[in-house]
Amino acid sequence: VIRLTVPAAKAAPSPKIGQALGSLGVNMMQFCKKFNAQTTEYNPGIPLRVTMTAFKDGTFTLSTRAPVTSWFIKEAAGVEKGASRPGHETAGSIHVKQIYEIGKIKLKDIDQEKIKNVTLEGICKTIVANCGSMGITIDGTPDRM
């Protein structure tokens, strides 16, 4: 099992992918074709997390997951990176509605069989904490959040 981050619908043979797949005996072109076919419904270039299970005969299975939460936050805030000194400086801001939308995407991504009792509210609280650690402020909320 290997984990990679690959841009949606834009997988191409590269040293990064080659190093990960070469030792497993997986054909890089087959991986790229299968991944690109599987990710056509996403906007091209979104960094998707991929978990690949390789078998001894050279075959493999792919499962894709949504990008990391920080990517969603940076996209929503319109910034390239978070603050270098969170708590002292602000990198940007997002609205509470955007946190809710990110939370809905992340909730779909969670394996409910492995992780039970995960609520949308719990995920949104985690996203708010991520925003704080990135120096992103939240608009449209009471100060107690």
Tab-separated table of N, CA and C in Angstrom, residues 17-92:
chain	number	residue	atom	x	y	z
A	17	ILE	N	6.119	9.863	-9.085
A	17	ILE	CA	5.254	8.692	-9.245
A	17	ILE	C	6.089	7.458	-9.555
A	18	GLY	N	7.093	7.616	-10.396
A	18	GLY	CA	7.944	6.491	-10.778
A	18	GLY	C	8.654	5.858	-9.603
A	19	GLN	N	9.172	6.670	-8.695
A	19	GLN	CA	9.865	6.130	-7.512
A	19	GLN	C	8.904	5.346	-6.627
A	20	ALA	N	7.687	5.832	-6.506
A	20	ALA	CA	6.713	5.157	-5.653
A	20	ALA	C	6.240	3.842	-6.273
A	21	LEU	N	6.050	3.822	-7.590
A	21	LEU	CA	5.485	2.645	-8.249
A	21	LEU	C	6.530	1.635	-8.702
A	22	GLY	N	7.722	2.104	-9.018
A	22	GLY	CA	8.757	1.237	-9.576
A	22	GLY	C	9.097	0.043	-8.706
A	23	SER	N	9.249	0.265	-7.413
A	23	SER	CA	9.638	-0.826	-6.515
A	23	SER	C	8.522	-1.849	-6.344
A	24	LEU	N	7.291	-1.461	-6.682
A	24	LEU	CA	6.154	-2.376	-6.555
A	24	LEU	C	5.875	-3.145	-7.841
A	25	GLY	N	6.560	-2.794	-8.912
A	25	GLY	CA	6.360	-3.472	-10.188
A	25	GLY	C	5.088	-3.047	-10.907
A	26	VAL	N	4.602	-1.840	-10.607
A	26	VAL	CA	3.386	-1.343	-11.246
A	26	VAL	C	3.785	-0.467	-12.432
A	27	ASN	N	3.116	-0.655	-13.555
A	27	ASN	CA	3.371	0.125	-14.754
A	27	ASN	C	2.860	1.548	-14.541
A	28	MET	N	3.758	2.514	-14.681
A	28	MET	CA	3.423	3.911	-14.424
A	28	MET	C	2.347	4.414	-15.387
A	29	MET	N	2.387	4.048	-16.638
A	29	MET	CA	1.402	4.505	-17.606
A	29	MET	C	0.007	3.954	-17.286
A	30	GLN	N	-0.050	2.683	-16.862
A	30	GLN	CA	-1.338	2.113	-16.469
A	30	GLN	C	-1.924	2.880	-15.289
A	31	PHE	N	-1.063	3.206	-14.317
A	31	PHE	CA	-1.512	3.968	-13.155
A	31	PHE	C	-2.068	5.321	-13.594
A	32	CYS	N	-1.317	6.026	-14.431
A	32	CYS	CA	-1.736	7.361	-14.869
A	32	CYS	C	-3.065	7.304	-15.623
A	33	LYS	N	-3.213	6.339	-16.540
A	33	LYS	CA	-4.449	6.221	-17.305
A	33	LYS	C	-5.635	5.911	-16.402
A	34	LYS	N	-5.447	4.964	-15.476
A	34	LYS	CA	-6.540	4.582	-14.584
A	34	LYS	C	-6.909	5.741	-13.651
A	35	PHE	N	-5.908	6.413	-13.108
A	35	PHE	CA	-6.163	7.536	-12.202
A	35	PHE	C	-6.881	8.662	-12.935
A	36	ASN	N	-6.400	9.031	-14.109
A	36	ASN	CA	-7.024	10.114	-14.873
A	36	ASN	C	-8.467	9.775	-15.251
A	37	ALA	N	-8.724	8.513	-15.598
A	37	ALA	CA	-10.088	8.098	-15.936
A	37	ALA	C	-10.999	8.162	-14.705
A	38	GLN	N	-10.447	7.819	-13.545
A	38	GLN	CA	-11.227	7.805	-12.309
A	38	GLN	C	-11.512	9.208	-11.775
A	39	THR	N	-10.725	10.193	-12.159
A	39	THR	CA	-10.841	11.525	-11.561
A	39	THR	C	-11.350	12.585	-12.535
A	40	THR	N	-12.041	12.177	-13.569
A	40	THR	CA	-12.528	13.146	-14.551
A	40	THR	C	-13.617	14.056	-14.000
A	41	GLU	N	-14.343	13.631	-12.952
A	41	GLU	CA	-15.412	14.477	-12.420
A	41	GLU	C	-14.887	15.610	-11.537
A	42	TYR	N	-13.614	15.582	-11.181
A	42	TYR	CA	-13.012	16.650	-10.379
A	42	TYR	C	-12.439	17.730	-11.291
A	43	ASN	N	-12.315	18.929	-10.760
A	43	ASN	CA	-11.638	19.986	-11.510
A	43	ASN	C	-10.186	19.581	-11.704
A	44	PRO	N	-9.663	19.662	-12.915
A	44	PRO	CA	-8.273	19.258	-13.148
A	44	PRO	C	-7.304	20.056	-12.280
A	45	GLY	N	-6.371	19.347	-11.698
A	45	GLY	CA	-5.333	19.997	-10.909
A	45	GLY	C	-5.559	19.977	-9.413
A	46	ILE	N	-6.756	19.616	-8.949
A	46	ILE	CA	-6.996	19.537	-7.507
A	46	ILE	C	-6.141	18.410	-6.943
A	47	PRO	N	-5.372	18.666	-5.891
A	47	PRO	CA	-4.485	17.622	-5.356
A	47	PRO	C	-5.263	16.568	-4.568
A	48	LEU	N	-5.506	15.425	-5.189
A	48	LEU	CA	-6.239	14.345	-4.543
A	48	LEU	C	-5.283	13.390	-3.849
A	49	ARG	N	-5.732	12.871	-2.727
A	49	ARG	CA	-4.941	11.859	-2.022
A	49	ARG	C	-5.319	10.493	-2.582
A	50	VAL	N	-4.331	9.710	-2.918
A	50	VAL	CA	-4.542	8.408	-3.540
A	50	VAL	C	-3.928	7.329	-2.658
A	51	THR	N	-4.701	6.285	-2.424
A	51	THR	CA	-4.176	5.105	-1.759
A	51	THR	C	-4.207	3.991	-2.786
A	52	MET	N	-3.039	3.396	-3.037
A	52	MET	CA	-2.937	2.355	-4.045
A	52	MET	C	-2.458	1.069	-3.393
A	53	THR	N	-3.155	-0.006	-3.688
A	53	THR	CA	-2.745	-1.328	-3.231
A	53	THR	C	-2.238	-2.083	-4.446
A	54	ALA	N	-0.982	-2.508	-4.383
A	54	ALA	CA	-0.376	-3.232	-5.506
A	54	ALA	C	-0.332	-4.724	-5.178
A	55	PHE	N	-0.541	-5.531	-6.206
A	55	PHE	CA	-0.500	-6.982	-6.051
A	55	PHE	C	0.716	-7.544	-6.770
A	56	LYS	N	1.097	-8.760	-6.434
A	56	LYS	CA	2.321	-9.359	-6.972
A	56	LYS	C	2.303	-9.525	-8.485
A	57	ASP	N	1.127	-9.668	-9.077
A	57	ASP	CA	1.047	-9.866	-10.528
A	57	ASP	C	1.088	-8.548	-11.312
A	58	GLY	N	1.332	-7.414	-10.623
A	58	GLY	CA	1.443	-6.126	-11.299
A	58	GLY	C	0.138	-5.356	-11.378
A	59	THR	N	-0.950	-5.959	-10.922
A	59	THR	CA	-2.229	-5.251	-10.906
A	59	THR	C	-2.318	-4.397	-9.640
A	60	PHE	N	-3.287	-3.514	-9.616
A	60	PHE	CA	-3.430	-2.623	-8.467
A	60	PHE	C	-4.849	-2.093	-8.367
A	61	THR	N	-5.184	-1.593	-7.193
A	61	THR	CA	-6.460	-0.914	-6.987
A	61	THR	C	-6.171	0.489	-6.485
A	62	LEU	N	-7.051	1.427	-6.846
A	62	LEU	CA	-6.896	2.822	-6.435
A	62	LEU	C	-8.109	3.265	-5.641
A	63	SER	N	-7.868	4.064	-4.636
A	63	SER	CA	-8.974	4.768	-3.996
A	63	SER	C	-8.524	6.211	-3.797
A	64	THR	N	-9.408	7.135	-4.136
A	64	THR	CA	-9.066	8.550	-4.027
A	64	THR	C	-9.857	9.180	-2.897
A	65	ARG	N	-9.245	10.185	-2.300
A	65	ARG	CA	-9.888	10.939	-1.232
A	65	ARG	C	-9.744	12.416	-1.528
A	66	ALA	N	-10.576	13.201	-0.881
A	66	ALA	CA	-10.561	14.651	-1.073
A	66	ALA	C	-9.213	15.226	-0.617
A	67	PRO	N	-8.888	16.424	-1.079
A	67	PRO	CA	-7.646	17.068	-0.645
A	67	PRO	C	-7.642	17.307	0.873
A	68	VAL	N	-6.482	17.620	1.396
A	68	VAL	CA	-6.369	17.907	2.824
A	68	VAL	C	-7.146	19.179	3.162
A	69	THR	N	-7.556	19.293	4.405
A	69	THR	CA	-8.379	20.419	4.845
A	69	THR	C	-7.694	21.754	4.599
A	70	SER	N	-6.394	21.821	4.818
A	70	SER	CA	-5.690	23.092	4.634
A	70	SER	C	-5.778	23.578	3.188
A	71	TRP	N	-5.839	22.683	2.225
A	71	TRP	CA	-5.983	23.090	0.828
A	71	TRP	C	-7.327	23.782	0.621
A	72	PHE	N	-8.398	23.186	1.171
A	72	PHE	CA	-9.727	23.794	1.067
A	72	PHE	C	-9.750	25.175	1.721
A	73	ILE	N	-9.135	25.295	2.881
A	73	ILE	CA	-9.126	26.568	3.604
A	73	ILE	C	-8.394	27.628	2.794
A	74	LYS	N	-7.230	27.288	2.262
A	74	LYS	CA	-6.467	28.256	1.464
A	74	LYS	C	-7.230	28.665	0.210
A	75	GLU	N	-7.918	27.729	-0.430
A	75	GLU	CA	-8.715	28.051	-1.613
A	75	GLU	C	-9.863	28.984	-1.249
A	76	ALA	N	-10.549	28.683	-0.144
A	76	ALA	CA	-11.690	29.504	0.270
A	76	ALA	C	-11.245	30.910	0.673
A	77	ALA	N	-10.082	31.022	1.300
A	77	ALA	CA	-9.573	32.320	1.739
A	77	ALA	C	-8.868	33.066	0.614
A	78	GLY	N	-8.533	32.358	-0.446
A	78	GLY	CA	-7.846	32.993	-1.569
A	78	GLY	C	-6.397	33.339	-1.266
A	79	VAL	N	-5.743	32.501	-0.460
A	79	VAL	CA	-4.341	32.745	-0.114
A	79	VAL	C	-3.487	31.573	-0.575
A	80	GLU	N	-2.190	31.847	-0.756
A	80	GLU	CA	-1.257	30.790	-1.176
A	80	GLU	C	-0.767	29.957	-0.002
A	81	LYS	N	-0.610	30.611	1.168
A	81	LYS	CA	-0.157	29.901	2.364
A	81	LYS	C	-0.703	30.601	3.594
A	82	GLY	N	-0.651	29.898	4.711
A	82	GLY	CA	-1.128	30.462	5.962
A	82	GLY	C	-0.144	31.474	6.519
A	83	ALA	N	-0.506	32.070	7.649
A	83	ALA	CA	0.346	33.069	8.288
A	83	ALA	C	1.593	32.403	8.857
A	84	SER	N	2.718	33.103	8.791
A	84	SER	CA	3.952	32.541	9.352
A	84	SER	C	3.949	32.635	10.876
A	85	ARG	N	3.140	33.567	11.415
A	85	ARG	CA	3.006	33.694	12.872
A	85	ARG	C	1.521	33.743	13.236
A	86	PRO	N	0.842	32.580	13.214
A	86	PRO	CA	-0.583	32.574	13.538
A	86	PRO	C	-0.817	33.126	14.945
A	87	GLY	N	-1.888	33.874	15.104
A	87	GLY	CA	-2.169	34.503	16.386
A	87	GLY	C	-1.604	35.905	16.470
A	88	HIS	N	-0.574	36.178	15.669
A	88	HIS	CA	0.031	37.503	15.627
A	88	HIS	C	-0.301	38.235	14.332
A	89	GLU	N	-0.487	37.460	13.282
A	89	GLU	CA	-0.826	38.059	11.992
A	89	GLU	C	-1.929	37.235	11.336
A	90	THR	N	-2.643	37.860	10.427
A	90	THR	CA	-3.759	37.214	9.741
A	90	THR	C	-3.407	37.044	8.270
A	91	ALA	N	-3.620	35.826	7.772
A	91	ALA	CA	-3.328	35.548	6.358
A	91	ALA	C	-4.545	35.815	5.479
A	92	GLY	N	-5.737	35.690	6.036
A	92	GLY	CA	-6.953	35.884	5.267
A	92	GLY	C	-8.157	35.552	6.120
